[in-house]
Short mmCIF file of C-alpha atoms and ligand atoms in Angstrom, two decimals:
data_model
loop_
_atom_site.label_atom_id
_atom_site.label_comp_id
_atom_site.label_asym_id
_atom_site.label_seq_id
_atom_site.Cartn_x
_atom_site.Cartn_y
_atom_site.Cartn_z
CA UNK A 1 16.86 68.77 151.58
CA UNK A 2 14.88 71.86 151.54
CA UNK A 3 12.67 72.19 148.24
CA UNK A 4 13.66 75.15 145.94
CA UNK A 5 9.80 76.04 146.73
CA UNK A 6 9.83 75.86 150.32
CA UNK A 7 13.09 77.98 150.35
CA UNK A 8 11.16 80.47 147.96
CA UNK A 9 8.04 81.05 150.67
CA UNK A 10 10.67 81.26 153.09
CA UNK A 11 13.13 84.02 151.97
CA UNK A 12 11.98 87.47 152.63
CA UNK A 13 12.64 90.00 149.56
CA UNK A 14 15.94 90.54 148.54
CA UNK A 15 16.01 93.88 149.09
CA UNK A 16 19.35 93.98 150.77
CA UNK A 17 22.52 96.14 150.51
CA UNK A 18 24.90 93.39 151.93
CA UNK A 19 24.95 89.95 153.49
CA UNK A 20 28.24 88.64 155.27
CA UNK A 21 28.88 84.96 156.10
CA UNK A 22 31.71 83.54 157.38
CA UNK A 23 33.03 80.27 158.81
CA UNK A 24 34.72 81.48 161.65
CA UNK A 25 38.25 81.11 162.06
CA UNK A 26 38.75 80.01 165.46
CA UNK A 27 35.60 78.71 166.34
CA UNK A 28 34.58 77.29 162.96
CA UNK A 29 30.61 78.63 163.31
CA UNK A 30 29.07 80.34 160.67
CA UNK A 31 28.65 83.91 161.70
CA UNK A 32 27.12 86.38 159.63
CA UNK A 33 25.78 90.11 159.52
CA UNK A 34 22.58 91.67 157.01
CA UNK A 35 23.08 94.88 156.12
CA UNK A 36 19.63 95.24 154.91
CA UNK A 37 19.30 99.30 154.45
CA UNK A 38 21.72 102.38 155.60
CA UNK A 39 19.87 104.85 154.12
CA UNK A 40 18.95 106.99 157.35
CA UNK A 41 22.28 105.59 158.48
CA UNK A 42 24.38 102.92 159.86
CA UNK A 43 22.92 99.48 160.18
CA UNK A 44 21.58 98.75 163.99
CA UNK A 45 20.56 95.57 165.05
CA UNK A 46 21.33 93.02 167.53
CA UNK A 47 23.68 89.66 167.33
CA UNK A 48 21.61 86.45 168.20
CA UNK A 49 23.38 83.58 169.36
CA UNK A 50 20.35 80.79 167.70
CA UNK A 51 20.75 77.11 167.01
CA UNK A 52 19.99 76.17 163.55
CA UNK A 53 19.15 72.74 161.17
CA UNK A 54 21.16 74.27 158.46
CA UNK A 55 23.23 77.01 157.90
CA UNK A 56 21.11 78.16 155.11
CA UNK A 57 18.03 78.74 157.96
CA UNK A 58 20.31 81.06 159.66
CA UNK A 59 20.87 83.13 156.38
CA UNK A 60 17.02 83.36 155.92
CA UNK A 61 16.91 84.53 159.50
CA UNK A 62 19.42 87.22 159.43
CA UNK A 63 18.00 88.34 155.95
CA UNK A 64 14.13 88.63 157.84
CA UNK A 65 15.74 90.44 160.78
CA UNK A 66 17.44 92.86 159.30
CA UNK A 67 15.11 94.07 157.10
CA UNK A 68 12.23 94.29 160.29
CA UNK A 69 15.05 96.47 162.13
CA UNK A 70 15.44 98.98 158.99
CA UNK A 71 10.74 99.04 159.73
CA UNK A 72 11.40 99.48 162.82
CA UNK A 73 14.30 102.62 163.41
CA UNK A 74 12.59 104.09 160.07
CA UNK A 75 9.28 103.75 161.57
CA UNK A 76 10.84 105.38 165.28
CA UNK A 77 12.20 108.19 163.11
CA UNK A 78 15.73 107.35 164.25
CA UNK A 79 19.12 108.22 162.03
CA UNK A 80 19.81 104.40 161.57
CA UNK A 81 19.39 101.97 158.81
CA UNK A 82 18.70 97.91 159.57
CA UNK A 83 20.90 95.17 159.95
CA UNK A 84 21.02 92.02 161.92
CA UNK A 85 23.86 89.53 163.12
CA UNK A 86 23.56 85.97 163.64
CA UNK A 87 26.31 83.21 165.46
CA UNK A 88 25.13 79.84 164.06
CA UNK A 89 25.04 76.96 166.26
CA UNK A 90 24.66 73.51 164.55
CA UNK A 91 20.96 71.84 165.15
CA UNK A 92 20.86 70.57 169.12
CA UNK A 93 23.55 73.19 170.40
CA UNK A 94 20.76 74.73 172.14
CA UNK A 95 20.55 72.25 175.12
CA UNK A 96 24.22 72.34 175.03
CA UNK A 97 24.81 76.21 174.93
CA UNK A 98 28.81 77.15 174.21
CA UNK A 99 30.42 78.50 176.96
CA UNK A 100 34.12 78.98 178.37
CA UNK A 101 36.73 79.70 175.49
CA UNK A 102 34.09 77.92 172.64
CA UNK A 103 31.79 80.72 173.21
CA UNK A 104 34.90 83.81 173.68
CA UNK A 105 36.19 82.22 169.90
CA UNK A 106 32.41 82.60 168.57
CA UNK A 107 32.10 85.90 169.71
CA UNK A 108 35.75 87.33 168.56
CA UNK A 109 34.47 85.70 164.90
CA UNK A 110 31.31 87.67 164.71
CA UNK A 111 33.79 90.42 165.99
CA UNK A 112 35.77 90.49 162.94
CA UNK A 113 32.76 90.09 160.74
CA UNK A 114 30.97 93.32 162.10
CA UNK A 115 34.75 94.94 161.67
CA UNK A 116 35.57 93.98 158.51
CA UNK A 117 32.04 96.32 157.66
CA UNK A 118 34.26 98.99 158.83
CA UNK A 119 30.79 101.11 161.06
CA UNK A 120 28.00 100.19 158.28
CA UNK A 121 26.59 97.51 161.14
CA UNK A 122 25.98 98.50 164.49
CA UNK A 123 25.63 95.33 166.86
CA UNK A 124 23.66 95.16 169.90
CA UNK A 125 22.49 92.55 172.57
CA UNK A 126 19.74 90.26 171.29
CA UNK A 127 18.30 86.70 171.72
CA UNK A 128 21.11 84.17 173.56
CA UNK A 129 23.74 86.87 174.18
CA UNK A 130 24.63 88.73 177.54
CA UNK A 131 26.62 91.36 178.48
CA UNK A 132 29.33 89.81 179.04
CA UNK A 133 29.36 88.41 175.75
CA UNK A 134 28.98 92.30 174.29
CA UNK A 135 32.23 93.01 176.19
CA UNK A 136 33.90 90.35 174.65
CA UNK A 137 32.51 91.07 171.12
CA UNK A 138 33.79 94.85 171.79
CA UNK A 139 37.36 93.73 172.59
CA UNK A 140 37.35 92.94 168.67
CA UNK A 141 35.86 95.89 167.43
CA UNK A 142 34.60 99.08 168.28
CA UNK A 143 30.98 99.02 166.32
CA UNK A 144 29.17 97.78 169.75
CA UNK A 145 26.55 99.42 171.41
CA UNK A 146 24.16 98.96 174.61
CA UNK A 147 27.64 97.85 176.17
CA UNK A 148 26.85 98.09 180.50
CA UNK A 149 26.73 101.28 181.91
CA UNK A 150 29.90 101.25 183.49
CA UNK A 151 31.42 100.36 180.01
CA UNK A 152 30.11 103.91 178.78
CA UNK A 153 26.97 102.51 176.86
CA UNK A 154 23.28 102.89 178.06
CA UNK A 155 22.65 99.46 179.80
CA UNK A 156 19.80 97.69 179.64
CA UNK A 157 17.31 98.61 177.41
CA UNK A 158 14.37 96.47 178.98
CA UNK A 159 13.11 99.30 180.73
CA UNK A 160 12.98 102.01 177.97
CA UNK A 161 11.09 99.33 176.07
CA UNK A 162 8.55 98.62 178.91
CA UNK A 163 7.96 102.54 178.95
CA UNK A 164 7.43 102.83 175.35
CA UNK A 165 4.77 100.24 175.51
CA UNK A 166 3.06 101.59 178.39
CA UNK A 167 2.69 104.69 176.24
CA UNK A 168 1.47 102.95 173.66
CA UNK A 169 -1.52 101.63 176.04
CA UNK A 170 -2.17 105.07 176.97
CA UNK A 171 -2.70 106.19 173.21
CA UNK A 172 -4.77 103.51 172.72
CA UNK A 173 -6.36 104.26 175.63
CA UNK A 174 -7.49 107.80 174.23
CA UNK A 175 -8.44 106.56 170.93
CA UNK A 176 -10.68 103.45 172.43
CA UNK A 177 -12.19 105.43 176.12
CA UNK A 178 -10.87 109.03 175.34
CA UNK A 179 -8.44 109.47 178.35
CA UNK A 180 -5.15 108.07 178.37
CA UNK A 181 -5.40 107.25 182.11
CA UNK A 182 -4.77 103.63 182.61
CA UNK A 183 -6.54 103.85 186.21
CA UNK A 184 -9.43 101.29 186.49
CA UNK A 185 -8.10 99.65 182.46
CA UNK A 186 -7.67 96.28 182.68
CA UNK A 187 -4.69 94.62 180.98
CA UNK A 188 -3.70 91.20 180.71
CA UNK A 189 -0.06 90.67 180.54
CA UNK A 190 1.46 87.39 179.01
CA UNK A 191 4.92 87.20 179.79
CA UNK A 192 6.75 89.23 182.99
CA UNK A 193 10.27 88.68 181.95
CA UNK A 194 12.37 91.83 181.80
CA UNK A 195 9.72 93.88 179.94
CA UNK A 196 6.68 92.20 180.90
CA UNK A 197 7.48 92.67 184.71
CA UNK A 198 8.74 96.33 184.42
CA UNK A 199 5.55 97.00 182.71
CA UNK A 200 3.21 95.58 185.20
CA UNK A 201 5.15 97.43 187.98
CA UNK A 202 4.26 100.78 185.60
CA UNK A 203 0.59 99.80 184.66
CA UNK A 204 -0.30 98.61 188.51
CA UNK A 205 1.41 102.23 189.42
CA UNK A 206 -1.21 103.55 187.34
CA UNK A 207 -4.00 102.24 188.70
CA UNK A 208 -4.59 99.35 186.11
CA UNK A 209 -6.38 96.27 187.37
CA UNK A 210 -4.21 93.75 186.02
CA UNK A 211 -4.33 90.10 184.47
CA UNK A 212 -0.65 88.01 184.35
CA UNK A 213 0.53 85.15 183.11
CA UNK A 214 4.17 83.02 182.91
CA UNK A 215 5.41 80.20 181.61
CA UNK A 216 7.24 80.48 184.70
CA UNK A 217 5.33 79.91 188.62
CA UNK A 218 7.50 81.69 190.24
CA UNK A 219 6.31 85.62 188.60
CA UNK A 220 3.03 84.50 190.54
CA UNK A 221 4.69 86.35 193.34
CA UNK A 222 4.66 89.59 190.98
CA UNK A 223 0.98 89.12 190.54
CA UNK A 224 0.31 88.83 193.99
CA UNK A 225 2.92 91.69 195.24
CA UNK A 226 1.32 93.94 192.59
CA UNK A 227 -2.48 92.84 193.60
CA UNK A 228 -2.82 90.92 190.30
CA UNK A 229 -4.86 88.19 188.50
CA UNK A 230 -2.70 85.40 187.88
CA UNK A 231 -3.17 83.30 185.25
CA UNK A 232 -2.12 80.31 182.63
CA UNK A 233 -0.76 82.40 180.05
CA UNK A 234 -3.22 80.89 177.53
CA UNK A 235 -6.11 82.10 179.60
CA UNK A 236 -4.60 85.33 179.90
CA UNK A 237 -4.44 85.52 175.93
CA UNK A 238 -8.29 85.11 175.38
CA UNK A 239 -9.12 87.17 178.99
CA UNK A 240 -11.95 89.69 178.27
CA UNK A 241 -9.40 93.14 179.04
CA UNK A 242 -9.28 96.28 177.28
CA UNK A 243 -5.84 95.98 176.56
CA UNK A 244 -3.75 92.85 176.05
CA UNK A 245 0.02 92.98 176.29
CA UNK A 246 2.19 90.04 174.60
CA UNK A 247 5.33 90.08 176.10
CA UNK A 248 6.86 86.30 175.96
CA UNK A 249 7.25 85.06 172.59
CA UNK A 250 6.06 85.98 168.84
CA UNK A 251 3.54 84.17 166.92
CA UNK A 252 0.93 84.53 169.04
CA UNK A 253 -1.63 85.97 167.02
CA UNK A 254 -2.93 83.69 164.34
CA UNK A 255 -5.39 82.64 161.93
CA UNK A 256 -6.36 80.21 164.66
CA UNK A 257 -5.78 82.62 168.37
CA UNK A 258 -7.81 85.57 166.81
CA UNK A 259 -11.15 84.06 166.30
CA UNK A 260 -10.76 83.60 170.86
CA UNK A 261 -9.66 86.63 171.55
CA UNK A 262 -12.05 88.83 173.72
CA UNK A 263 -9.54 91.69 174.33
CA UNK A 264 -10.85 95.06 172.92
CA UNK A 265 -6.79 96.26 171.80
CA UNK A 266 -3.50 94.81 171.92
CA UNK A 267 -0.17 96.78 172.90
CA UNK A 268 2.83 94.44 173.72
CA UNK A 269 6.66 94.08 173.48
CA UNK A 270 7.10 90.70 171.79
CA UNK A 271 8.52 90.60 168.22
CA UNK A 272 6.67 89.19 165.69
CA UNK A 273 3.16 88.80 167.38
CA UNK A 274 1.90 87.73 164.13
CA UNK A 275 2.01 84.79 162.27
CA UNK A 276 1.44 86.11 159.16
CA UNK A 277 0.72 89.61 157.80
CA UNK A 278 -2.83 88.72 156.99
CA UNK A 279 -3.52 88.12 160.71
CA UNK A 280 -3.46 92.59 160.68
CA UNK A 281 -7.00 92.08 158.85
CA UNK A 282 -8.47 89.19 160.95
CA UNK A 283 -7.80 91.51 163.74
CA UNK A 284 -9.34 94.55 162.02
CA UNK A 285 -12.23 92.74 160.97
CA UNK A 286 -12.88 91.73 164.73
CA UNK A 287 -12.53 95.42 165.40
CA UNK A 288 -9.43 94.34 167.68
CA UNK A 289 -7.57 97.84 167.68
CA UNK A 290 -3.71 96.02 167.08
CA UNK A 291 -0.66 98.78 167.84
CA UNK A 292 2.17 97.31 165.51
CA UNK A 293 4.75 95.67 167.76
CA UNK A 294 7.70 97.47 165.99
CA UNK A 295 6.36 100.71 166.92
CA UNK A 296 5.68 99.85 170.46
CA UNK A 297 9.05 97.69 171.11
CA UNK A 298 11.47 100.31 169.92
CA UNK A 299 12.35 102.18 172.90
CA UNK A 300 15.50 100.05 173.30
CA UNK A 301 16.82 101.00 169.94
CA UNK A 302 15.61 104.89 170.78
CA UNK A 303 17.55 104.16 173.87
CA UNK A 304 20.88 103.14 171.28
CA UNK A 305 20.24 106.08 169.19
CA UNK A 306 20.45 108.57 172.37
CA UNK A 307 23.77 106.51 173.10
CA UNK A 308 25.06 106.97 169.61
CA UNK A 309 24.31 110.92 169.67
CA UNK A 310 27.95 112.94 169.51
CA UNK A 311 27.07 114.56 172.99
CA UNK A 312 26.90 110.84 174.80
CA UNK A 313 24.16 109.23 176.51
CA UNK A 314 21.42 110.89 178.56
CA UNK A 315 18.83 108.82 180.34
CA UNK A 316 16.36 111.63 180.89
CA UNK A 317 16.42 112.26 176.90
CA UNK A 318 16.28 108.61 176.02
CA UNK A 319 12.61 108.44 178.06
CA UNK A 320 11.81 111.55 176.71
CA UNK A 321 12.11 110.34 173.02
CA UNK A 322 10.44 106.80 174.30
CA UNK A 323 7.31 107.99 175.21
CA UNK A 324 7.38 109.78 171.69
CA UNK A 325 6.14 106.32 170.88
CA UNK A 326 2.77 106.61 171.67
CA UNK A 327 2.58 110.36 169.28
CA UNK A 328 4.08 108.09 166.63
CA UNK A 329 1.58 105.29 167.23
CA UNK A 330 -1.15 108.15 166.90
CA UNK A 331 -0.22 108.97 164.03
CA UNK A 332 0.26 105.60 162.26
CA UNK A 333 -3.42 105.03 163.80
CA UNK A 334 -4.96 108.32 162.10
CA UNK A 335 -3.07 107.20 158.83
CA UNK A 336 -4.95 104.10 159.26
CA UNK A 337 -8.51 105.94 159.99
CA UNK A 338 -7.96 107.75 157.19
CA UNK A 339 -6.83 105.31 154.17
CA UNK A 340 -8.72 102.73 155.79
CA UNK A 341 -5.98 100.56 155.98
CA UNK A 342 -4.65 98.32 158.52
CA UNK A 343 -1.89 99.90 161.11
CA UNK A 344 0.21 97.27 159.94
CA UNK A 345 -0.29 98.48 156.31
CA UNK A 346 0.34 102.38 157.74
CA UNK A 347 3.29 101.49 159.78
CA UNK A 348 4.69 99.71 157.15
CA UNK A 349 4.22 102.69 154.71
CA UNK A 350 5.60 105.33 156.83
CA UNK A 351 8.59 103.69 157.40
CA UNK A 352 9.07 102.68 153.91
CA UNK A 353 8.55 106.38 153.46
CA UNK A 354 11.55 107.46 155.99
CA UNK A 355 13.71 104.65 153.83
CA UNK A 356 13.03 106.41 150.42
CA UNK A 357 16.04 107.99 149.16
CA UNK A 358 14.42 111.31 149.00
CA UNK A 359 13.48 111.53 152.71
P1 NAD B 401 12.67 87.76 178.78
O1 NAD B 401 13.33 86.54 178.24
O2 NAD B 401 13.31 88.52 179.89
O3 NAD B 401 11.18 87.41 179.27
C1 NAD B 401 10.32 86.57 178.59
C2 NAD B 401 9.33 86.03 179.62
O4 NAD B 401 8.31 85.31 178.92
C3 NAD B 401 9.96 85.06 180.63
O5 NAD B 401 9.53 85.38 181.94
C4 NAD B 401 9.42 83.69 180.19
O6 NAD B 401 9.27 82.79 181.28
C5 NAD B 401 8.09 84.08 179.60
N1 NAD B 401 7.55 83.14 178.61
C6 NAD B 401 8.21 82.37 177.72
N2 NAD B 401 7.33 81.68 176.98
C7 NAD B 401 6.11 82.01 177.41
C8 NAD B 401 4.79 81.64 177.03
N3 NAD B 401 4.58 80.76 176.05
N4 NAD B 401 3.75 82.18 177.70
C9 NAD B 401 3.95 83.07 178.71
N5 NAD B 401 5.17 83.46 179.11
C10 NAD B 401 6.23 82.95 178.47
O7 NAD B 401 12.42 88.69 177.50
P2 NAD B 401 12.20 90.27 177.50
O8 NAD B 401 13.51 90.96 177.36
O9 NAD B 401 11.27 90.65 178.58
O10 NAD B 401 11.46 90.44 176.09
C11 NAD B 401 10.10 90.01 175.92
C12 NAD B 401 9.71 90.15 174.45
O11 NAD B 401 9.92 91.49 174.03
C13 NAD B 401 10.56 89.30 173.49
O12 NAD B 401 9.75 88.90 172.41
C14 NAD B 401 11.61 90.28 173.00
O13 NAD B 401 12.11 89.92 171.72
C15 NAD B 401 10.80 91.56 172.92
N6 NAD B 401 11.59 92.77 173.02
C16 NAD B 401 12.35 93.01 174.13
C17 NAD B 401 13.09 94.19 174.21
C18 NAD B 401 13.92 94.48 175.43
O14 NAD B 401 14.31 95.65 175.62
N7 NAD B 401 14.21 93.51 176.29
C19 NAD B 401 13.05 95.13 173.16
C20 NAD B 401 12.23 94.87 172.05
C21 NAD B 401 11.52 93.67 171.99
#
């Protein structure tokens, strides 16, 4: 049993407008939806398909999540509020993901879930789903977006994201060498999944001498295509760069990681890079310049909020407003500067500003 204490460090505040859960009627998994805030607008966030120890740990999840996605489209200045959805697979389901009709039955649950919110959630693609599985979801109800681009949404958002972080290099680039040339920067990338390997293709473009690491060998072919370092990705993490992008995992910047760290900034695409808030002032006090990863990672949500625009989508627009993220991430920097603050602690702040009622 979880103690009432442990569940108390765990929950994030409570600061929500509505929390769904259901047991599923045909598939019997809990499936849920946050709402955490529409107050800039309808609730965006994507569905993850997770396996959990208890039902409960799901609910903390989906609470958490949501409230990072109304940070995050507040913080990218977009007309959309925060919410997250989560299908609950008991503990061990992992190594035995659902598939076949199982899987179609979870999916039409969640379905009804984000319908019976009648447009207040928004769902999207996230960790353990495909787009396959968005088709089915959309068969239930019509509050999907990011569908495939032959479905009439915008696709796959891996490469707006991996644009919106390069331009987020290039602003730290100015602040830290005052040119936002990447051309002779070296940048160690951990990570060359969807984002990570778009993004080396775009730094390497740019003349970047790059550092890259994988859980997986077989990206070492990237590195050596692209004229690359390759690395173990814990190497790569402590490499002596100018810029280091996470893009595997969260968590990776601790109480324990920053102490190694020899990079001079970090820019990446992962969620949740840090452990814990406090990490933001280990890093400062290192004089590591850290670009929140919520304003870096959001060009696939920019790229949902150019698909949700009356007129339709519009590639060309959606990278326009994607490398807005580096003016944003200037300014969240200069609010830093000047209040002498993290850029966690001015992120943060500027999108709790967009979320006041009054904005
Ligand atoms: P992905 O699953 O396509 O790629 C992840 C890559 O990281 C894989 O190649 C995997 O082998 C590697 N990896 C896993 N563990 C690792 C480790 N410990 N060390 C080094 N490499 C490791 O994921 P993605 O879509 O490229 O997303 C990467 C990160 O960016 C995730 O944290 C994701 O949540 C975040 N993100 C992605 C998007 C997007 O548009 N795809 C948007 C916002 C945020």
């Amino acid at each position: 049993m979880i103690a009432s204490g442990a569940i108390e460090d765990l929950l994030p505040p409570l600061d929500h407008e509505e929390l769904l859960v259901r047991r599923g009627r045909r598939s019997g998994l809990s499936v849920m939806v946050a709402v955490h805030s529409t107050a800039r607008g309808p609730a965006l966030g994507g569905v993850r398909l997770w396996s959990y120890a208890r039902t409960p740990l799901a609910v903390l999840d989906v609470l958490r999540l949501s409230r990072a996605m109304s940070y995050k489209n507040a913080a990218a200045g977009l007309p959309l509020g925060g919410g997250k959805g989560v299908i609950a697979l008991p503990a061990g389901r992992d190594r035995a993901p659902l598939s076949g009709r199982a899987r179609t039955a979870a999916l039409l649950d969640f379905a009804d879930v984000v319908d019976a919110l009648g447009g207040r959630y928004l769902t999207a693609e996230d960790v353990g789903m495909t787009a396959r599985d968005m088709a089915a979801i959309a068969r239930g109800t019509r509050h999907v977006t990011g569908l495939s681009r032959s479905r009439g949404g915008s696709g796959d958002p891996s490469p707006l994201t991996a644009l919106g972080v390069e331009a987020a290099i290039e602003t730290i680039c100015e602040r830290l060498f005052s040119t936002r040339s990447l051309c002779d920067r070296s940048i160690a990338i951990v990570g060359l999944g969807h984002v990570g390997a778009r993004l080396a293709q775009r730094c390497a473009r740019a003349g970047a001498r790059l550092v890259l690491a994988d859980v997986d060998a077989s990206k070492r072919a990237l590195a050596q295509r692209l004229g690359a370092r390759w690395t173990t990705p814990g190497r790569a993490l402590t490499a002596q760069v100018d810029v280091l992008a996470p893009c595997a995992l969260g968590g990776v910047l601790s109480a324990e990681s920053v102490p190694r760290l020899r990079c001079r900034a970090i820019a990446g695409a992962a969620n949740n890079q840090l452990t814990e808030e406090p990490v933001a002032a280990l890093l400062a006090a290192r004089g590591i310049l850290w670009a929140p990863d919520f304003v870096v990672n959001a060009g696939g949500v920019i790229n949902l909020a150019v698909e949700l625009r009356p007129e339709g989508y519009d590639a060309a627009e959606a990278r326009r407003r994607t490398r807005a993220i580096g003016e944003t991430l200037a300014r969240v920097l200069d609010q830093a500067d000047a209040e002498g603050t993290t850029p966690l602690a001015a992120a943060n702040a500027l999108a709790q500003r967009r979320m006041a009622p009054a904005a």
